[in-house]
PDB file of C-alpha atoms and ligand atoms in Angstrom:
ATOM      1  CA  MET A 281    -185.842  98.728 -30.521  1.00 86.00           C
ATOM      2  CA  SER A 282    -186.041  95.636 -32.706  1.00 95.00           C
ATOM      3  CA  SER A 283    -183.561  92.864 -33.437  1.00 97.00           C
ATOM      4  CA  VAL A 284    -183.152  90.484 -36.377  1.00 97.00           C
ATOM      5  CA  ASP A 285    -183.133  86.723 -35.700  1.00 98.00           C
ATOM      6  CA  SER A 286    -181.087  84.068 -37.533  1.00 97.00           C
ATOM      7  CA  GLU A 287    -183.981  83.516 -39.977  1.00 98.00           C
ATOM      8  CA  GLY A 288    -183.947  87.161 -41.000  1.00 98.00           C
ATOM      9  CA  MET A 289    -187.134  88.012 -39.122  1.00 98.00           C
ATOM     10  CA  LEU A 290    -187.490  91.355 -37.348  1.00 98.00           C
ATOM     11  CA  ILE A 291    -188.246  90.778 -33.674  1.00 98.00           C
ATOM     12  CA  SER A 292    -190.433  93.458 -32.128  1.00 98.00           C
ATOM     13  CA  GLU A 293    -193.882  93.661 -30.573  1.00 97.00           C
ATOM     14  CA  ARG A 294    -194.752  96.002 -33.463  1.00 98.00           C
ATOM     15  CA  VAL A 295    -194.159  93.358 -36.162  1.00 98.00           C
ATOM     16  CA  GLU A 296    -196.380  90.354 -36.897  1.00 98.00           C
ATOM     17  CA  HIS A 297    -194.711  87.507 -38.745  1.00 98.00           C
ATOM     18  CA  ARG A 298    -196.638  86.219 -41.760  1.00 98.00           C
ATOM     19  CA  ARG A 299    -193.863  84.713 -43.859  1.00 98.00           C
ATOM     20  CA  PHE A 300    -194.593  83.484 -47.387  1.00 98.00           C
ATOM     21  CA  ARG A 301    -191.774  81.362 -48.826  1.00 97.00           C
ATOM     22  CA  THR A 302    -193.631  81.534 -52.128  1.00 97.00           C
ATOM     23  CA  ILE A 303    -192.390  85.128 -52.615  1.00 98.00           C
ATOM     24  CA  GLU A 304    -188.763  84.439 -51.595  1.00 98.00           C
ATOM     25  CA  HIS A 305    -186.390  83.853 -54.491  1.00 97.00           C
ATOM     26  CA  GLY A 306    -182.864  82.970 -53.367  1.00 97.00           C
ATOM     27  CA  ASP A 307    -180.529  84.778 -50.998  1.00 98.00           C
ATOM     28  CA  LEU A 308    -180.381  88.540 -50.563  1.00 98.00           C
ATOM     29  CA  ARG A 309    -176.699  89.137 -49.907  1.00 94.00           C
ATOM     30  CA  SER A 310    -176.771  92.838 -49.127  1.00 96.00           C
ATOM     31  CA  VAL A 311    -179.387  95.441 -48.300  1.00 98.00           C
ATOM     32  CA  ARG A 312    -178.442  98.851 -49.655  1.00 98.00           C
ATOM     33  CA  ALA A 313    -181.864 100.467 -50.046  1.00 98.00           C
ATOM     34  CA  LEU A 314    -185.589 100.380 -49.247  1.00 98.00           C
ATOM     35  CA  VAL A 315    -188.380 100.660 -51.812  1.00 98.00           C
ATOM     36  CA  VAL A 316    -191.860 101.829 -50.763  1.00 98.00           C
ATOM     37  CA  HIS A 317    -194.883 100.492 -52.671  1.00 97.00           C
ATOM     38  CA  GLN A 318    -198.670 100.448 -52.632  1.00 97.00           C
ATOM     39  CA  THR A 319    -200.437  97.140 -53.217  1.00 96.00           C
ATOM     40  CA  ASP A 320    -203.382  98.085 -55.428  1.00 94.00           C
ATOM     41  CA  ALA A 321    -205.535  95.877 -53.149  1.00 94.00           C
ATOM     42  CA  PRO A 322    -208.153  96.942 -50.573  1.00 94.00           C
ATOM     43  CA  THR A 323    -206.916  94.851 -47.602  1.00 96.00           C
ATOM     44  CA  ALA A 324    -203.829  92.966 -46.416  1.00 96.00           C
ATOM     45  CA  GLN A 325    -205.770  89.708 -46.834  1.00 96.00           C
ATOM     46  CA  HIS A 326    -206.098  90.277 -50.583  1.00 95.00           C
ATOM     47  CA  THR A 327    -202.332  90.561 -50.819  1.00 97.00           C
ATOM     48  CA  PHE A 328    -201.774  87.470 -48.640  1.00 97.00           C
ATOM     49  CA  ASN A 329    -204.082  85.511 -50.940  1.00 96.00           C
ATOM     50  CA  GLY A 330    -201.955  86.622 -53.886  1.00 95.00           C
ATOM     51  CA  TYR A 331    -198.766  85.621 -52.053  1.00 97.00           C
ATOM     52  CA  LEU A 332    -199.962  82.009 -51.778  1.00 94.00           C
ATOM     53  CA  ALA A 333    -199.071  81.628 -55.445  1.00 89.00           C
ATOM     54  CA  LYS A 334    -195.371  81.732 -56.255  1.00 84.00           C
ATOM     55  CA  GLY A 335    -194.451  85.141 -57.583  1.00 92.00           C
ATOM     56  CA  SER A 336    -193.740  88.734 -56.750  1.00 95.00           C
ATOM     57  CA  GLY A 337    -194.052  90.307 -53.321  1.00 97.00           C
ATOM     58  CA  ALA A 338    -192.225  92.418 -50.773  1.00 98.00           C
ATOM     59  CA  HIS A 339    -190.676  91.962 -47.327  1.00 98.00           C
ATOM     60  CA  PHE A 340    -193.218  93.996 -45.357  1.00 98.00           C
ATOM     61  CA  LEU A 341    -196.885  94.875 -45.661  1.00 98.00           C
ATOM     62  CA  ILE A 342    -198.469  97.711 -43.674  1.00 98.00           C
ATOM     63  CA  GLU A 343    -202.258  97.493 -43.242  1.00 98.00           C
ATOM     64  CA  LYS A 344    -204.396 100.668 -43.263  1.00 97.00           C
ATOM     65  CA  ASN A 345    -204.670 100.543 -39.449  1.00 98.00           C
ATOM     66  CA  GLY A 346    -200.870 100.597 -39.188  1.00 98.00           C
ATOM     67  CA  VAL A 347    -200.313  96.893 -38.389  1.00 98.00           C
ATOM     68  CA  ILE A 348    -196.934  95.809 -39.768  1.00 98.00           C
ATOM     69  CA  TYR A 349    -196.587  92.303 -41.202  1.00 98.00           C
ATOM     70  CA  GLN A 350    -193.242  90.850 -42.187  1.00 98.00           C
ATOM     71  CA  THR A 351    -194.020  88.690 -45.210  1.00 98.00           C
ATOM     72  CA  ALA A 352    -190.514  87.564 -46.233  1.00 98.00           C
ATOM     73  CA  SER A 353    -187.129  87.043 -44.591  1.00 98.00           C
ATOM     74  CA  LEU A 354    -184.644  89.937 -44.676  1.00 98.00           C
ATOM     75  CA  LYS A 355    -182.141  87.352 -45.950  1.00 98.00           C
ATOM     76  CA  LYS A 356    -184.193  86.471 -49.018  1.00 98.00           C
ATOM     77  CA  ARG A 357    -184.705  88.252 -52.304  1.00 98.00           C
ATOM     78  CA  CYS A 358    -188.203  89.334 -53.333  1.00 98.00           C
ATOM     79  CA  TYR A 359    -189.335  90.429 -56.771  1.00 97.00           C
ATOM     80  CA  HIS A 360    -190.707  93.897 -56.025  1.00 97.00           C
ATOM     81  CA  VAL A 361    -188.765  96.312 -58.234  1.00 95.00           C
ATOM     82  CA  GLY A 362    -190.066  95.205 -61.623  1.00 88.00           C
ATOM     83  CA  ARG A 363    -188.467  94.357 -64.922  1.00 89.00           C
ATOM     84  CA  TYR A 364    -186.712  97.540 -66.087  1.00 94.00           C
ATOM     85  CA  LEU A 365    -184.722 100.027 -64.010  1.00 96.00           C
ATOM     86  CA  ARG A 366    -184.909 103.716 -64.745  1.00 96.00           C
ATOM     87  CA  SER A 367    -181.698 105.705 -65.143  1.00 95.00           C
ATOM     88  CA  LYS A 368    -180.699 107.437 -61.910  1.00 95.00           C
ATOM     89  CA  CYS A 369    -178.131 109.715 -63.559  1.00 94.00           C
ATOM     90  CA  LEU A 370    -180.767 110.989 -66.023  1.00 93.00           C
ATOM     91  CA  ALA A 371    -183.251 111.635 -63.231  1.00 94.00           C
ATOM     92  CA  VAL A 372    -180.923 113.101 -60.628  1.00 92.00           C
ATOM     93  CA  ASP A 373    -178.008 114.782 -62.400  1.00 90.00           C
ATOM     94  CA  LYS A 374    -177.495 114.426 -66.155  1.00 89.00           C
ATOM     95  CA  THR A 375    -173.892 115.614 -65.852  1.00 89.00           C
ATOM     96  CA  THR A 376    -173.023 112.366 -64.076  1.00 88.00           C
ATOM     97  CA  CYS A 377    -174.231 110.265 -67.067  1.00 90.00           C
ATOM     98  CA  ASP A 378    -171.817 108.748 -69.534  1.00 86.00           C
ATOM     99  CA  THR A 379    -172.980 111.100 -72.300  1.00 87.00           C
ATOM    100  CA  PRO A 380    -172.045 109.236 -75.537  1.00 92.00           C
ATOM    101  CA  GLN A 381    -173.514 106.018 -74.161  1.00 91.00           C
ATOM    102  CA  ILE A 382    -176.748 107.742 -73.099  1.00 92.00           C
ATOM    103  CA  GLN A 383    -177.042 109.562 -76.438  1.00 92.00           C
ATOM    104  CA  THR A 384    -176.797 106.267 -78.306  1.00 94.00           C
ATOM    105  CA  ILE A 385    -179.521 104.812 -76.103  1.00 95.00           C
ATOM    106  CA  GLN A 386    -181.801 107.850 -76.389  1.00 92.00           C
ATOM    107  CA  ALA A 387    -181.683 107.616 -80.187  1.00 95.00           C
ATOM    108  CA  LEU A 388    -183.536 104.272 -79.962  1.00 95.00           C
ATOM    109  CA  THR A 389    -187.302 103.819 -80.054  1.00 95.00           C
ATOM    110  CA  TRP A 390    -188.991 104.016 -76.629  1.00 93.00           C
ATOM    111  CA  THR A 391    -189.328 100.250 -76.120  1.00 93.00           C
ATOM    112  CA  LEU A 392    -185.725  99.544 -77.073  1.00 95.00           C
ATOM    113  CA  GLN A 393    -184.594 102.549 -75.047  1.00 95.00           C
ATOM    114  CA  ILE A 394    -186.158 101.201 -71.821  1.00 95.00           C
ATOM    115  CA  ARG A 395    -184.369  97.868 -72.282  1.00 96.00           C
ATOM    116  CA  ALA A 396    -181.023  99.401 -73.236  1.00 96.00           C
ATOM    117  CA  LEU A 397    -181.148 101.853 -70.322  1.00 94.00           C
ATOM    118  CA  ASP A 398    -181.886  98.986 -67.947  1.00 96.00           C
ATOM    119  CA  ARG A 399    -178.883  97.003 -69.246  1.00 95.00           C
ATOM    120  CA  TYR A 400    -176.661 100.066 -68.966  1.00 95.00           C
ATOM    121  CA  GLU A 401    -177.827 100.859 -65.423  1.00 95.00           C
ATOM    122  CA  ARG A 402    -177.182  97.291 -64.253  1.00 95.00           C
ATOM    123  CA  THR A 403    -173.477  97.669 -65.130  1.00 95.00           C
ATOM    124  CA  LYS A 404    -173.204 100.279 -62.342  1.00 95.00           C
ATOM    125  CA  ASP A 405    -172.944  99.783 -58.597  1.00 96.00           C
ATOM    126  CA  TYR A 406    -175.413 101.208 -56.088  1.00 97.00           C
ATOM    127  CA  PRO A 407    -175.752 104.159 -55.345  1.00 96.00           C
ATOM    128  CA  GLU A 408    -174.760 105.211 -58.907  1.00 95.00           C
ATOM    129  CA  ARG A 409    -177.859 103.339 -60.077  1.00 96.00           C
ATOM    130  CA  TYR A 410    -181.266 102.762 -58.488  1.00 97.00           C
ATOM    131  CA  PRO A 411    -181.680  99.701 -56.242  1.00 98.00           C
ATOM    132  CA  MET A 412    -182.595  96.300 -57.698  1.00 97.00           C
ATOM    133  CA  ASN A 413    -184.248  93.208 -56.209  1.00 97.00           C
ATOM    134  CA  ALA A 414    -180.745  91.908 -55.433  1.00 97.00           C
ATOM    135  CA  ASP A 415    -179.880  94.752 -53.053  1.00 97.00           C
ATOM    136  CA  SER A 416    -183.094  96.145 -51.606  1.00 98.00           C
ATOM    137  CA  LEU A 417    -186.021  95.436 -49.298  1.00 98.00           C
ATOM    138  CA  GLY A 418    -189.606  96.160 -50.359  1.00 98.00           C
ATOM    139  CA  ILE A 419    -192.276  97.691 -48.115  1.00 98.00           C
ATOM    140  CA  GLU A 420    -195.887  97.504 -49.311  1.00 98.00           C
ATOM    141  CA  LEU A 421    -198.630  99.801 -48.017  1.00 98.00           C
ATOM    142  CA  VAL A 422    -202.205  98.563 -48.490  1.00 98.00           C
ATOM    143  CA  GLY A 423    -203.954 100.911 -50.920  1.00 96.00           C
ATOM    144  CA  LYS A 424    -205.948 100.781 -54.145  1.00 95.00           C
ATOM    145  CA  HIS A 425    -204.960 102.231 -57.463  1.00 93.00           C
ATOM    146  CA  LEU A 426    -207.668 104.808 -58.328  1.00 92.00           C
ATOM    147  CA  ASP A 427    -206.929 106.052 -61.843  1.00 89.00           C
ATOM    148  CA  ALA A 428    -204.050 106.755 -64.233  1.00 83.00           C
ATOM    149  CA  ALA A 429    -202.202 108.977 -61.781  1.00 84.00           C
ATOM    150  CA  ARG A 430    -203.601 108.313 -58.312  1.00 91.00           C
ATOM    151  CA  TYR A 431    -203.593 105.767 -55.515  1.00 94.00           C
ATOM    152  CA  GLU A 432    -205.595 105.915 -52.294  1.00 95.00           C
ATOM    153  CA  GLU A 433    -204.096 108.290 -49.739  1.00 96.00           C
ATOM    154  CA  VAL A 434    -201.679 106.551 -47.355  1.00 97.00           C
ATOM    155  CA  THR A 435    -203.289 106.697 -43.869  1.00 98.00           C
ATOM    156  CA  ALA A 436    -201.731 108.548 -40.931  1.00 98.00           C
ATOM    157  CA  MET A 437    -201.376 105.209 -39.092  1.00 98.00           C
ATOM    158  CA  GLN A 438    -199.580 103.668 -42.087  1.00 98.00           C
ATOM    159  CA  ASN A 439    -197.169 106.601 -42.261  1.00 98.00           C
ATOM    160  CA  GLU A 440    -196.508 106.382 -38.521  1.00 98.00           C
ATOM    161  CA  SER A 441    -195.690 102.663 -38.861  1.00 98.00           C
ATOM    162  CA  LEU A 442    -193.623 103.307 -41.987  1.00 98.00           C
ATOM    163  CA  ARG A 443    -191.528 105.899 -40.139  1.00 98.00           C
ATOM    164  CA  TRP A 444    -190.895 103.481 -37.289  1.00 98.00           C
ATOM    165  CA  LEU A 445    -190.054 100.571 -39.625  1.00 98.00           C
ATOM    166  CA  VAL A 446    -187.734 102.620 -41.825  1.00 98.00           C
ATOM    167  CA  SER A 447    -185.837 103.970 -38.819  1.00 97.00           C
ATOM    168  CA  GLU A 448    -185.346 100.422 -37.471  1.00 98.00           C
ATOM    169  CA  LEU A 449    -184.061  99.280 -40.873  1.00 98.00           C
ATOM    170  CA  TYR A 450    -181.679 102.265 -41.061  1.00 97.00           C
ATOM    171  CA  GLY A 451    -180.106 100.937 -37.869  1.00 96.00           C
ATOM    172  CA  HIS A 452    -179.914  97.285 -38.930  1.00 97.00           C
ATOM    173  CA  PHE A 453    -178.500  97.944 -42.415  1.00 98.00           C
ATOM    174  CA  ARG A 454    -176.673 101.285 -41.988  1.00 97.00           C
ATOM    175  CA  LEU A 455    -178.960 103.108 -44.403  1.00 98.00           C
ATOM    176  CA  THR A 456    -179.799 106.799 -44.615  1.00 97.00           C
ATOM    177  CA  PRO A 457    -182.852 108.701 -45.920  1.00 96.00           C
ATOM    178  CA  ALA A 458    -181.078 108.907 -49.309  1.00 96.00           C
ATOM    179  CA  ASP A 459    -181.513 105.115 -49.583  1.00 98.00           C
ATOM    180  CA  VAL A 460    -185.329 105.146 -49.500  1.00 98.00           C
ATOM    181  CA  TYR A 461    -187.222 105.289 -52.820  1.00 98.00           C
ATOM    182  CA  THR A 462    -190.786 104.989 -54.009  1.00 97.00           C
ATOM    183  CA  HIS A 463    -191.448 102.387 -56.687  1.00 96.00           C
ATOM    184  CA  PRO A 464    -192.262 104.813 -59.567  1.00 95.00           C
ATOM    185  CA  GLN A 465    -188.961 106.629 -58.950  1.00 95.00           C
ATOM    186  CA  ILE A 466    -186.893 103.586 -59.827  1.00 96.00           C
ATOM    187  CA  SER A 467    -188.901 101.658 -62.425  1.00 94.00           C
ATOM    188  CA  TYR A 468    -191.807 102.227 -64.798  1.00 89.00           C
ATOM    189  CA  LYS A 469    -194.925 102.298 -62.642  1.00 86.00           C
ATOM    190  CA  HIS A 470    -198.029 104.447 -62.253  1.00 86.00           C
ATOM    191  CA  PRO A 471    -196.673 107.752 -60.931  1.00 88.00           C
ATOM    192  CA  GLY A 472    -199.115 107.886 -58.004  1.00 93.00           C
ATOM    193  CA  GLU A 473    -197.880 104.712 -56.277  1.00 94.00           C
ATOM    194  CA  ALA A 474    -196.799 105.574 -52.697  1.00 95.00           C
ATOM    195  CA  SER A 475    -196.813 109.297 -53.528  1.00 94.00           C
ATOM    196  CA  SER A 476    -198.467 110.147 -50.191  1.00 95.00           C
ATOM    197  CA  ALA A 477    -196.104 107.954 -48.152  1.00 96.00           C
ATOM    198  CA  VAL A 478    -194.044 109.973 -45.648  1.00 95.00           C
ATOM    199  CA  TRP A 479    -191.135 108.469 -43.744  1.00 93.00           C
ATOM    200  CA  GLN A 480    -189.164 111.481 -42.547  1.00 87.00           C
TER     201      GLN A 480
HETATM  202 ZN1   ZN B 215    -194.737  98.680 -56.437  1.00 69.19          ZN
END
C-alpha cells in the first residue's frame, strides 16, 4: 500500500521521486481520471532531459524495466492531454450527443470542426466529456513511436507496474477502470500510442 504526502508525492518503495517543477503548471484541484501515454523516447533519461525545459509532461514515467518514477506532484497540473479534446458522446454513444449542436459542428471543415468540438466538449462536466489537464493525472510509458500507426510494444514489466500504480491511484482518488483512458482515445494523437498497455 502507498500513501500520499503533503507535497502530493506517492510514498511507496515501488516509486522513485524525480520531481520536475518545470512541468507543473498551477494547482490540480481534482483528479477524476488517468491518461496513459507513451513517450516516443528510447529511455527515461531522454524524457527527463526534455523535462528540464519548461513545458509538457506527465505525473509518472514507467521505464522499460518497470521502474516507476513520479515526475510531478499529484497536486499540480501537467500538460499531457494536448490541445483539442475529442467528443466522448460521438465516440461512445451518439444518442447522448446534443444532436443539433453536433450537426452544426460536423458541417464545418475538419480544422474548424476539431476546434468547435473541443469548445463544445469543454462546456460539459466529466464524465460526460473526456478528461482534461485540469482533472486528470498522466502516466507515461517509455517507448518509441515506430511508424504512422505503431509504437514499441509495452513490456510485461511496464504493464505489471502500470497495473500496480493504477490500482493505488484508484484507492487514493476513488476512481474505477472506466476512468482510465489512453491518449489517442481522448485527443488527436497517433492511434498506436499506449495501445499495448494493459492495466486490468
Ligand atoms: Zn501522449
